[in-house]
GROMACS .gro file of C-alpha atoms in nm:
model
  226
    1UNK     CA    1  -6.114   6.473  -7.284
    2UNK     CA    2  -5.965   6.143  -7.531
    3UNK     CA    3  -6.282   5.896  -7.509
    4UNK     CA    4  -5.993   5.669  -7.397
    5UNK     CA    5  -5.917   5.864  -7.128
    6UNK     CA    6  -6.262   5.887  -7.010
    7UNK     CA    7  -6.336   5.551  -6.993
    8UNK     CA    8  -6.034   5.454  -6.824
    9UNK     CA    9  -6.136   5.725  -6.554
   10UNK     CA   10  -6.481   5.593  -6.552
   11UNK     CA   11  -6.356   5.231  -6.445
   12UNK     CA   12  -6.126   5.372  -6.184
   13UNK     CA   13  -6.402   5.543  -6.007
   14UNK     CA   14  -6.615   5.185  -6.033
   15UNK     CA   15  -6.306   5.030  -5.831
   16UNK     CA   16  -6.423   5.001  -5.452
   17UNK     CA   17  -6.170   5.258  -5.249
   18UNK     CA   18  -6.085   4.910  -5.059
   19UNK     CA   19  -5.969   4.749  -5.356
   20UNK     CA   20  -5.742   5.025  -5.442
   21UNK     CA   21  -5.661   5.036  -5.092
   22UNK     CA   22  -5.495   4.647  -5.103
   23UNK     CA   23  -5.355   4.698  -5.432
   24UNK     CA   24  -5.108   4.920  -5.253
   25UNK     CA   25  -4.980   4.664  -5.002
   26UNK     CA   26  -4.716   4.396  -5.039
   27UNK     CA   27  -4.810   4.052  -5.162
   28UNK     CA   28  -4.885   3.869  -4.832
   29UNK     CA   29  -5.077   4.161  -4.643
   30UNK     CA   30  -5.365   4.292  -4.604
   31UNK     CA   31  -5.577   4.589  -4.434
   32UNK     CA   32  -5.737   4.393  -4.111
   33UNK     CA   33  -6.018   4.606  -4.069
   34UNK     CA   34  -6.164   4.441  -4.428
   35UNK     CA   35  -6.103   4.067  -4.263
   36UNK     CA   36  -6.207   4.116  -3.902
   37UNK     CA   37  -6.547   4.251  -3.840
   38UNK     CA   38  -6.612   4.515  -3.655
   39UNK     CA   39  -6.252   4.606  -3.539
   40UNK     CA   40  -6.211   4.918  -3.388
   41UNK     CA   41  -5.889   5.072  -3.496
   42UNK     CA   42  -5.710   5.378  -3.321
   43UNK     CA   43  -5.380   5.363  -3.502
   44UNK     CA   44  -5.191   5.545  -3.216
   45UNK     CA   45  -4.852   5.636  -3.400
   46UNK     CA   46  -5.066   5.798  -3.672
   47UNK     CA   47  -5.176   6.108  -3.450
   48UNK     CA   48  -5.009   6.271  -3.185
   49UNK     CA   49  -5.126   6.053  -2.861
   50UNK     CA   50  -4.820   5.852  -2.835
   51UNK     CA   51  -4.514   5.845  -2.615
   52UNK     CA   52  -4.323   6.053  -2.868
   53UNK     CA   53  -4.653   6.339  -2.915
   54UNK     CA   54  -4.610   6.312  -3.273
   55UNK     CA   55  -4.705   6.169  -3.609
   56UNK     CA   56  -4.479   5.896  -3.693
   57UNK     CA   57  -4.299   5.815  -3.984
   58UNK     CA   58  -4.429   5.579  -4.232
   59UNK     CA   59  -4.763   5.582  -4.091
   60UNK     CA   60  -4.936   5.871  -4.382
   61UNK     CA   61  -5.296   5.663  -4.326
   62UNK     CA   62  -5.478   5.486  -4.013
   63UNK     CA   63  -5.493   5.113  -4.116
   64UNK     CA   64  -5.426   4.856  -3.952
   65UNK     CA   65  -5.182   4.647  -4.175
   66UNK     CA   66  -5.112   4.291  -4.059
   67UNK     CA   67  -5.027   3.952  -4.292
   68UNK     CA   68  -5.294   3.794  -4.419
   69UNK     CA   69  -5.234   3.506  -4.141
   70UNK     CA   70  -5.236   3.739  -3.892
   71UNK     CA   71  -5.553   3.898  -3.997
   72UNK     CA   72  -5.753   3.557  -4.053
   73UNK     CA   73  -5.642   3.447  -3.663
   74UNK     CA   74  -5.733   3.776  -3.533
   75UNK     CA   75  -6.097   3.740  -3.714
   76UNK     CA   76  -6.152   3.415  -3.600
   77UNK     CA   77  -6.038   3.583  -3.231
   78UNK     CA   78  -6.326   3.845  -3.252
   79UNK     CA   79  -6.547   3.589  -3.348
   80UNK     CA   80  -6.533   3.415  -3.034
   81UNK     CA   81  -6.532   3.738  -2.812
   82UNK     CA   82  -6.782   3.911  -3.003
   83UNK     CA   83  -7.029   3.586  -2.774
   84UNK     CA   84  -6.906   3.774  -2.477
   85UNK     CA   85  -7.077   4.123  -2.607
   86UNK     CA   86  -6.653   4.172  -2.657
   87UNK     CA   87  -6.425   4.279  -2.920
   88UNK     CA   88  -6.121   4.397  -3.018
   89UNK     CA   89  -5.948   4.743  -3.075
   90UNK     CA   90  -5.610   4.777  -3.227
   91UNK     CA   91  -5.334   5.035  -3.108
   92UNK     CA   92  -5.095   4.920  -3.376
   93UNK     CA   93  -5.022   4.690  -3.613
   94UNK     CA   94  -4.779   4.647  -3.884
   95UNK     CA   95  -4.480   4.932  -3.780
   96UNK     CA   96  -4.259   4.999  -4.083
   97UNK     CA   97  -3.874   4.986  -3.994
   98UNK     CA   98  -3.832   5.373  -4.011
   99UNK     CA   99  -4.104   5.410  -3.750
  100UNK     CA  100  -3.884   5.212  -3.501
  101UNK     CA  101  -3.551   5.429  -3.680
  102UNK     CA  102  -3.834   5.757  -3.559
  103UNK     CA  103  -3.828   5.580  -3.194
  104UNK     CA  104  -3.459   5.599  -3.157
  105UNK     CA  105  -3.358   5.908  -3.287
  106UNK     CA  106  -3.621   6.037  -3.042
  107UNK     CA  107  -3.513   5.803  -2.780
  108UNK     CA  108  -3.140   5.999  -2.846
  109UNK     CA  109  -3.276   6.361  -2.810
  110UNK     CA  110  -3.309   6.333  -2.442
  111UNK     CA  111  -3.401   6.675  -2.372
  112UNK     CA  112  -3.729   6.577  -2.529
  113UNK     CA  113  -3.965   6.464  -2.231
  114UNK     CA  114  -4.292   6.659  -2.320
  115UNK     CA  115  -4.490   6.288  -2.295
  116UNK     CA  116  -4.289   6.190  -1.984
  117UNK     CA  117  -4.569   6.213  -1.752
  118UNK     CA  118  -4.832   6.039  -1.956
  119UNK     CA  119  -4.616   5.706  -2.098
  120UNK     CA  120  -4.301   5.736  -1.868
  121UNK     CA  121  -4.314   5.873  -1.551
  122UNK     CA  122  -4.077   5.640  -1.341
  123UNK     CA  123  -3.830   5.618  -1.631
  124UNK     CA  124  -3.499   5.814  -1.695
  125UNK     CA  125  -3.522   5.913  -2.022
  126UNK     CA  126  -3.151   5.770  -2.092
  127UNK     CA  127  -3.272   5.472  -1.942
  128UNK     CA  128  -3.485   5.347  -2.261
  129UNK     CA  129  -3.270   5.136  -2.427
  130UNK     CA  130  -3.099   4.973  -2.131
  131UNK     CA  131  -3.478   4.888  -2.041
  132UNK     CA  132  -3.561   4.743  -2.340
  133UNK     CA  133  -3.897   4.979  -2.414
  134UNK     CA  134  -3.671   5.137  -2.716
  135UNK     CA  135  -3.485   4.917  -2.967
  136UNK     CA  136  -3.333   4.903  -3.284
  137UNK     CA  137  -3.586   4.659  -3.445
  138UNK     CA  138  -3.928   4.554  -3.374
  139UNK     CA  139  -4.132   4.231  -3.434
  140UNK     CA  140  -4.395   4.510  -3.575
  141UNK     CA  141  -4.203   4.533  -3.874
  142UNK     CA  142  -4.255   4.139  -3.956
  143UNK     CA  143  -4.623   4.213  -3.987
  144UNK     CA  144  -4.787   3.935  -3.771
  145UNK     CA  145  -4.715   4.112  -3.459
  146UNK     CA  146  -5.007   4.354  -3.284
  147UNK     CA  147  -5.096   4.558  -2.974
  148UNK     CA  148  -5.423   4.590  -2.877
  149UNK     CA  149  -5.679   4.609  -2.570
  150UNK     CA  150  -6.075   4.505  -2.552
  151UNK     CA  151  -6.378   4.682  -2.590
  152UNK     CA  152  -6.711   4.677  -2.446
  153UNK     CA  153  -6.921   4.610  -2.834
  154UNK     CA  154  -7.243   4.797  -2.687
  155UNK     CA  155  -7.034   5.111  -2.677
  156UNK     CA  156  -6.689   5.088  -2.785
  157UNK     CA  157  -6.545   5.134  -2.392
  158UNK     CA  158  -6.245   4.998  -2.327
  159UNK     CA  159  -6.188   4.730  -2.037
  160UNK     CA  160  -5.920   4.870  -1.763
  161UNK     CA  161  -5.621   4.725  -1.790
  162UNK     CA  162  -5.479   4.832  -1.527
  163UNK     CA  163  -5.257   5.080  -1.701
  164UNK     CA  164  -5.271   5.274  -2.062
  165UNK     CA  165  -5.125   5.125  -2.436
  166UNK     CA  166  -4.739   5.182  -2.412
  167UNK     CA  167  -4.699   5.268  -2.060
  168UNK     CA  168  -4.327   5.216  -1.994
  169UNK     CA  169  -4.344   5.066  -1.666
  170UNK     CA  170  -4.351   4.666  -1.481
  171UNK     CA  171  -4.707   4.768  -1.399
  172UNK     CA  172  -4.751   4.714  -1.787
  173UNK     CA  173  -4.602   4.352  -1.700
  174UNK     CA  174  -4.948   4.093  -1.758
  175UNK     CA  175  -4.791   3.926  -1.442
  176UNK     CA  176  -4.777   4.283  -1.252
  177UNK     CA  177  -4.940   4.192  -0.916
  178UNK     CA  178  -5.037   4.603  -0.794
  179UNK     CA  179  -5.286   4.654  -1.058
  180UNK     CA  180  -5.694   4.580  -0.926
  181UNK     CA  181  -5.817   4.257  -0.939
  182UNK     CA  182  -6.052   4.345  -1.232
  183UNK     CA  183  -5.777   4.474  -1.452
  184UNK     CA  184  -5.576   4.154  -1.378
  185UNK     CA  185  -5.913   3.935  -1.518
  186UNK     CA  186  -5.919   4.167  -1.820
  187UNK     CA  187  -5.537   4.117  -1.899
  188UNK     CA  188  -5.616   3.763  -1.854
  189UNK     CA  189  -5.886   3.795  -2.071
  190UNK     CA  190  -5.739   3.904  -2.340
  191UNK     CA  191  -5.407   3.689  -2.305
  192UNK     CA  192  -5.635   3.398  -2.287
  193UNK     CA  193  -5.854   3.478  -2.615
  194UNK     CA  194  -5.522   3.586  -2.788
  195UNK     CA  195  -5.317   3.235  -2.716
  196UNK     CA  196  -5.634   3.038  -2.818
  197UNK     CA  197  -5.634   3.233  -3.137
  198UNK     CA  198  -5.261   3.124  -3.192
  199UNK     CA  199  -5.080   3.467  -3.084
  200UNK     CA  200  -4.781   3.433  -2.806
  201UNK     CA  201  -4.816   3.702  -2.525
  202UNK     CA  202  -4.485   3.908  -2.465
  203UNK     CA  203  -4.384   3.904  -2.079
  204UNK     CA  204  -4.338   4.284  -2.033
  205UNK     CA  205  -4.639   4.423  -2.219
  206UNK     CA  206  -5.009   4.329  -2.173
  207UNK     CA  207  -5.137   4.448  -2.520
  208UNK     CA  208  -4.871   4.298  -2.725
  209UNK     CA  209  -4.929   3.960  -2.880
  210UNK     CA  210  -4.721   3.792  -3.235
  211UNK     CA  211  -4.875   3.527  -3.426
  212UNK     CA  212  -4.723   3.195  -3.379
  213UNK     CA  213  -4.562   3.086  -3.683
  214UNK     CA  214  -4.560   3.421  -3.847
  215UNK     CA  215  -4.492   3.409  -4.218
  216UNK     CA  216  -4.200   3.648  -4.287
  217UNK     CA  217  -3.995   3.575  -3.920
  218UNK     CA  218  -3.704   3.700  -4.080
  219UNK     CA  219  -3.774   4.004  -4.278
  220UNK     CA  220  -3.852   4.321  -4.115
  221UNK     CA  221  -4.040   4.547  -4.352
  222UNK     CA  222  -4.004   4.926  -4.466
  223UNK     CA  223  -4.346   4.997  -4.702
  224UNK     CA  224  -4.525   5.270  -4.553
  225UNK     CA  225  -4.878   5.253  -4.429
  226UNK     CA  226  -5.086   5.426  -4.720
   0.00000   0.00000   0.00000
């Protein structure tokens, strides 16, 4: 090998995999789990345990991508749970726009219900959009916007909720009055720790929270999650 060439391989191999890692996202963003410590990440729509039961596209790695804002409120959030022996595990985080494009041509194939009883049970299919749980954009795409649950830090159990990540149903509602007491506390928990951090809550989901004053509130991103 060109001693040229062998150096210049020699200096890629000294660059930290996380460096190379951010180097391949956007100006503006940046891979959470390197800014919030000890986040657990179980990037849902990058496996097959999802609403749709497959991979989905854009999402070729299992990072959590948010904006750098976005990151540095959700640190400073795990900070102040991590007192509470708490923390935080993400579901998703940025979702580029042809994941959501993924959503609705799945959405249109109605014939497709082999998740049904696991993420939709009371739902017509054909009902989805009407309903609002399928739509042609998402505030995922902005890149300040994340869905999450929390975790026990002694062993990395989640805290019932009351009802699982992406359950299409009112009972996912925070203000859903049929789940137990304890799950209500935990939703209130976590809406509580979230708001203080500077996220807004979203009415109809539990885990879903957007920061306030979100950097890019008009641009919906397509990069994929590498």
């Amino acid at each position: 090998m060109h001693p040229f060439f062998s150096s210049a391989l020699a200096l890629l191999l000294l660059v930290p995999q996380s460096a190379r890692a951010q180097a391949s996202l956007p100006p503006g963003f940046v891979d959470a789990a390197a800014v919030v410590d000890g986040l657990v990440v179980d990037m849902r729509y990058f496996g097959s345990d999802n609403f749709v039961g497959e991979r989905i596209d854009g999402y070729e790695r299992p990072r959590c991508v948010l904006s750098a804002p976005a990151a540095n409120a959700l640190a400073a959030v795990q900070r102040g749970l991590a007192v509470r022996g708490l923390g935080l595990k993400v579901f998703d985080c940025y979702r580029p726009q042809r994941a959501v494009a993924n959503f609705v041509r799945w959405a249109q194939r109605i014939a497709d219900v082999k998740r049904k009883r696991e993420f939709y049970p009371d739902v017509d299919k054909r009902d989805l959009f009407k309903e609002g749980y399928i739509s042609q954009r998402s505030g995922h795409s902005r890149g300040s916007t994340v869905d999450l649950t929390l975790v026990r830090r002694s062993d990395g159990r989640e805290l019932d909720m009351g009802t699982p990540f992406d359950f299409f149903s009112p009972k996912s509602w925070p203000s859903d009055a049929s789940v137990s007491g304890e799950a209500h506390a935990n939703r209130a928990l976590l809406a509580a720790a979230m708001t203080h951090g500077g996220f807004r809550p979203y009415k109809k989901e539990w885990w879903h929270f957007t920061l306030a004053g979100e950097p890019f509130p008009d641009t919906y991103f397509d990069f994929p999650i590498r």
